[in-house]
Amino acid sequence: TQLLEQSPQFLSIQEGENLTVYCNSSSVFSSLQWYRQEPGEGPVLLVTVVTGGEVKKLKRLTFQFGDARKDSSLHITAAQPGDTGLYLCAGATNDYKLSFGAGTTVTVRA
Amino acid sequence: DAGVIQSPRHEVTEMGQEVTLRCKPISGHNSLFWYRQTMMRGLELLIYFNNNVPIDDSGMPEDRFSAKMPNASFSTLKIQPSEPRDSAVYFCASGGQGMYEQYFGPGTRLTVT
């Protein structure tokens, strides 16, 4: 059983559309991170959120940390083919271990 | 600045053989993590070191797996003897003092036949 549940598991959209990926848990985390992984590569850190209710924006990507620090969402506006990849959320506990969700595979069609 | 370096990138071996995976963390980082990724189980933490000392090895699947970090710039993950079910992509990641963020290497794709 994953400590962090991600939904949906797969997402296929047309270029220009918006999408949201969710990451939920019953546990409280010190921080939560989002990574993107492309085939044949390791996960690449996109953002870290630390404060409950925090919202961070990275160009067309918006990340939100839930008030209770148990859940998070990633929203992509006007998706592009370059956004295609596996999106992973990871929650950190005080000992710096990360618990990863199973990931959401996003495909953006041109 | 070089990222996390892993070698080899691909390894194909026969069941029963010893396999050694290598990792060079980012200079200055004091935490090092070994993960295994499969389609079925996703990304699993195997072991992590802090200041070269193993802190938590509860994710190591069995005694066939061992990891060492003899100095701040090098770590190995060894599987002896290897089995087909060990086939996976193995990642090394490092993190800095007080940092929750981890920086991943490109991974080693291991195939045990």
Tab-separated table of C-alpha atoms in Angstrom:
chain	number	residue	atom	x	y	z
A	1	THR	CA	0.000	0.000	0.000
A	2	GLN	CA	1.356	3.390	-1.034
A	3	LEU	CA	1.591	5.992	1.708
A	4	LEU	CA	0.791	8.596	-0.922
A	5	GLU	CA	-2.033	7.979	-3.377
A	6	GLN	CA	-1.817	9.713	-6.729
A	7	SER	CA	-4.679	10.195	-9.142
A	8	PRO	CA	-5.293	9.719	-11.907
A	9	GLN	CA	-2.833	6.982	-12.794
A	10	PHE	CA	-2.853	7.944	-16.473
A	11	LEU	CA	-3.809	11.190	-18.197
A	12	SER	CA	-3.828	11.850	-21.935
A	13	ILE	CA	-4.763	15.286	-23.184
A	14	GLN	CA	-4.462	17.491	-26.245
A	15	GLU	CA	-1.901	20.272	-26.436
A	16	GLY	CA	-3.338	23.464	-24.998
A	17	GLU	CA	-5.628	21.787	-22.478
A	18	ASN	CA	-5.266	22.053	-18.716
A	19	LEU	CA	-4.692	19.178	-16.318
A	20	THR	CA	-4.551	18.525	-12.589
A	21	VAL	CA	-2.814	15.707	-10.748
A	22	TYR	CA	-3.663	14.899	-7.143
A	23	CYS	CA	-1.586	13.472	-4.322
A	24	ASN	CA	-3.333	12.385	-1.115
A	25	SER	CA	-2.343	10.803	2.171
A	26	SER	CA	-3.618	10.246	5.674
A	27	SER	CA	-0.189	11.198	6.993
A	28	VAL	CA	1.192	14.647	7.730
A	29	PHE	CA	4.443	15.542	6.006
A	30	SER	CA	7.151	18.043	6.828
A	31	SER	CA	7.325	18.897	3.161
A	32	LEU	CA	6.092	17.579	-0.130
A	33	GLN	CA	7.918	17.490	-3.409
A	34	TRP	CA	6.960	16.983	-7.021
A	35	TYR	CA	9.253	15.310	-9.513
A	36	ARG	CA	8.988	14.653	-13.235
A	37	GLN	CA	10.613	11.613	-14.770
A	38	GLU	CA	11.173	11.048	-18.467
A	39	PRO	CA	11.853	7.610	-19.980
A	40	GLY	CA	15.374	6.382	-19.320
A	41	GLU	CA	16.128	9.153	-16.843
A	42	GLY	CA	15.951	9.716	-13.118
A	43	PRO	CA	13.255	11.847	-11.463
A	44	VAL	CA	13.951	15.577	-11.636
A	45	LEU	CA	12.818	17.812	-8.795
A	46	LEU	CA	10.232	20.412	-9.812
A	47	VAL	CA	9.251	22.015	-6.527
A	48	THR	CA	9.174	21.661	-2.744
A	49	VAL	CA	6.249	22.913	-0.667
A	50	VAL	CA	6.610	23.225	3.074
A	51	THR	CA	3.851	25.377	4.556
A	52	GLY	CA	0.224	24.250	4.779
A	53	GLY	CA	-1.829	26.136	2.206
A	54	GLU	CA	1.254	27.137	0.245
A	55	VAL	CA	0.924	27.771	-3.475
A	56	LYS	CA	3.938	27.865	-5.771
A	57	LYS	CA	4.027	28.679	-9.454
A	58	LEU	CA	6.649	27.555	-11.921
A	59	LYS	CA	5.762	29.049	-15.323
A	60	ARG	CA	2.655	27.096	-16.390
A	61	LEU	CA	2.791	24.754	-13.387
A	62	THR	CA	0.962	25.541	-10.130
A	63	PHE	CA	1.584	23.482	-7.012
A	64	GLN	CA	-0.560	23.573	-3.889
A	65	PHE	CA	0.022	22.045	-0.462
A	66	GLY	CA	-3.091	21.274	1.568
A	67	ASP	CA	-3.762	23.206	4.762
A	68	ALA	CA	-3.232	20.071	6.858
A	69	ARG	CA	-0.058	19.142	4.929
A	70	LYS	CA	-1.540	15.791	3.919
A	71	ASP	CA	-2.299	16.418	0.265
A	72	SER	CA	-1.111	18.330	-2.752
A	73	SER	CA	-2.052	19.083	-6.322
A	74	LEU	CA	-0.209	19.952	-9.498
A	75	HIS	CA	-2.009	21.970	-12.154
A	76	ILE	CA	-0.611	22.529	-15.634
A	77	THR	CA	-2.084	25.276	-17.759
A	78	ALA	CA	-2.018	25.049	-21.551
A	79	ALA	CA	-0.088	21.778	-21.564
A	80	GLN	CA	2.595	21.239	-24.187
A	81	PRO	CA	4.117	18.002	-25.540
A	82	GLY	CA	7.229	18.782	-23.521
A	83	ASP	CA	5.168	18.317	-20.346
A	84	THR	CA	4.825	14.619	-21.134
A	85	GLY	CA	6.289	12.411	-18.419
A	86	LEU	CA	5.737	10.580	-15.164
A	87	TYR	CA	4.844	12.962	-12.346
A	88	LEU	CA	5.715	11.766	-8.863
A	89	CYS	CA	4.826	13.305	-5.542
A	90	ALA	CA	6.948	12.544	-2.492
A	91	GLY	CA	6.335	13.326	1.155
A	92	ALA	CA	9.179	13.942	3.556
A	93	THR	CA	9.245	13.092	7.235
A	94	ASN	CA	11.569	14.644	9.775
A	95	ASP	CA	14.336	12.153	9.083
A	96	TYR	CA	14.559	13.246	5.447
A	97	LYS	CA	13.216	9.979	4.058
A	98	LEU	CA	10.889	10.381	1.107
A	99	SER	CA	7.769	8.306	0.501
A	100	PHE	CA	6.836	8.345	-3.157
A	101	GLY	CA	3.451	7.997	-4.779
A	102	ALA	CA	3.006	5.542	-7.637
A	103	GLY	CA	3.031	8.384	-10.149
A	104	THR	CA	0.784	9.822	-12.831
A	105	THR	CA	1.742	9.245	-16.446
A	106	VAL	CA	0.876	12.357	-18.448
A	107	THR	CA	0.796	12.320	-22.235
A	108	VAL	CA	0.258	15.572	-24.114
A	109	ARG	CA	-0.640	15.017	-27.764
A	110	ALA	CA	0.435	17.580	-30.347
B	1	ASP	CA	28.427	21.243	-11.713
B	2	ALA	CA	28.128	17.490	-12.213
B	3	GLY	CA	25.015	15.772	-10.960
B	4	VAL	CA	24.802	12.343	-9.395
B	5	ILE	CA	26.817	9.863	-11.434
B	6	GLN	CA	25.901	6.190	-11.652
B	7	SER	CA	27.619	3.309	-13.369
B	8	PRO	CA	27.038	1.202	-15.252
B	9	ARG	CA	23.949	2.564	-17.032
B	10	HIS	CA	22.948	-0.918	-18.125
B	11	GLU	CA	23.851	-4.303	-16.690
B	12	VAL	CA	22.807	-7.685	-17.988
B	13	THR	CA	23.866	-10.690	-15.967
B	14	GLU	CA	22.939	-14.278	-15.355
B	15	MET	CA	21.183	-15.534	-12.292
B	16	GLY	CA	23.609	-16.314	-9.501
B	17	GLN	CA	26.202	-13.754	-10.517
B	18	GLU	CA	27.353	-10.887	-8.331
B	19	VAL	CA	26.308	-7.399	-9.403
B	20	THR	CA	27.847	-4.152	-8.160
B	21	LEU	CA	26.257	-0.793	-8.865
B	22	ARG	CA	28.193	2.394	-8.256
B	23	CYS	CA	27.255	5.940	-7.338
B	24	LYS	CA	29.071	9.241	-6.972
B	25	PRO	CA	26.880	11.797	-5.176
B	26	ILE	CA	26.897	15.535	-5.744
B	27	SER	CA	29.924	17.083	-4.064
B	28	GLY	CA	29.021	18.583	-0.702
B	29	HIS	CA	25.877	16.516	-0.231
B	30	ASN	CA	25.897	14.494	2.970
B	31	SER	CA	22.910	12.189	2.382
B	32	LEU	CA	22.793	9.355	-0.128
B	33	PHE	CA	19.832	7.195	-1.040
B	34	TRP	CA	19.487	3.981	-3.065
B	35	TYR	CA	16.121	3.283	-4.706
B	36	ARG	CA	14.691	0.559	-6.890
B	37	GLN	CA	11.980	1.264	-9.464
B	38	THR	CA	9.715	-1.318	-11.081
B	39	MET	CA	6.398	-1.070	-12.874
B	40	MET	CA	4.685	-3.127	-10.196
B	41	ARG	CA	6.050	-1.455	-7.056
B	42	GLY	CA	7.070	2.002	-8.231
B	43	LEU	CA	9.991	3.747	-6.532
B	44	GLU	CA	11.128	2.013	-3.340
B	45	LEU	CA	13.753	3.259	-0.916
B	46	LEU	CA	16.311	0.541	-0.216
B	47	ILE	CA	18.768	2.270	2.109
B	48	TYR	CA	19.998	5.697	3.005
B	49	PHE	CA	23.226	7.057	4.419
B	50	ASN	CA	23.926	10.247	6.295
B	51	ASN	CA	27.548	11.367	6.580
B	52	ASN	CA	28.581	7.956	5.174
B	53	VAL	CA	26.758	6.062	7.947
B	54	PRO	CA	23.802	3.793	7.086
B	55	ILE	CA	20.768	5.237	8.839
B	56	ASP	CA	17.922	3.087	7.609
B	57	ASP	CA	18.269	-0.152	5.649
B	58	SER	CA	14.770	-1.426	6.313
B	59	GLY	CA	13.992	-1.318	2.616
B	60	MET	CA	16.759	-3.743	1.641
B	61	PRO	CA	14.809	-6.764	0.401
B	62	GLU	CA	17.015	-9.519	1.781
B	63	ASP	CA	20.523	-10.485	2.782
B	64	ARG	CA	21.562	-10.797	-0.828
B	65	PHE	CA	21.602	-7.006	-0.960
B	66	SER	CA	24.313	-4.929	0.690
B	67	ALA	CA	25.396	-1.305	0.413
B	68	LYS	CA	28.499	0.562	1.454
B	69	MET	CA	29.649	4.143	1.532
B	70	PRO	CA	33.389	4.134	2.247
B	71	ASN	CA	33.713	7.891	1.767
B	72	ALA	CA	31.638	10.964	0.983
B	73	SER	CA	32.092	10.631	-2.754
B	74	PHE	CA	31.354	6.982	-3.422
B	75	SER	CA	28.792	4.307	-2.675
B	76	THR	CA	28.090	0.799	-3.927
B	77	LEU	CA	25.050	-1.435	-3.955
B	78	LYS	CA	25.860	-5.108	-4.300
B	79	ILE	CA	23.577	-8.030	-5.056
B	80	GLN	CA	25.020	-11.487	-4.465
B	81	PRO	CA	23.716	-13.797	-5.789
B	82	SER	CA	21.433	-12.032	-8.245
B	83	GLU	CA	18.005	-13.395	-9.190
B	84	PRO	CA	15.644	-12.586	-12.088
B	85	ARG	CA	13.259	-10.805	-9.706
B	86	ASP	CA	16.019	-8.277	-8.985
B	87	SER	CA	15.578	-6.913	-12.510
B	88	ALA	CA	14.695	-3.233	-12.139
B	89	VAL	CA	16.106	0.262	-12.502
B	90	TYR	CA	18.252	1.216	-9.530
B	91	PHE	CA	18.627	4.895	-8.695
B	92	CYS	CA	21.038	6.699	-6.461
B	93	ALA	CA	20.086	10.125	-5.099
B	94	SER	CA	21.854	12.624	-2.888
B	95	GLY	CA	20.747	15.502	-0.699
B	96	GLY	CA	22.420	18.321	1.173
B	97	GLN	CA	22.514	19.162	4.875
B	98	GLY	CA	19.066	20.072	6.104
B	99	MET	CA	17.582	19.582	2.645
B	100	TYR	CA	14.532	17.485	1.962
B	101	GLU	CA	15.153	17.653	-1.777
B	102	GLN	CA	16.894	14.749	-3.412
B	103	TYR	CA	18.770	14.796	-6.694
B	104	PHE	CA	18.672	11.603	-8.678
B	105	GLY	CA	21.203	9.991	-10.940
B	106	PRO	CA	20.275	8.567	-14.349
B	107	GLY	CA	19.850	5.065	-12.947
B	108	THR	CA	21.232	1.614	-13.712
B	109	ARG	CA	18.929	-0.704	-15.620
B	110	LEU	CA	19.628	-4.228	-14.314
B	111	THR	CA	18.456	-7.306	-16.150
B	112	VAL	CA	19.043	-10.692	-14.561
B	113	THR	CA	18.390	-13.632	-16.880
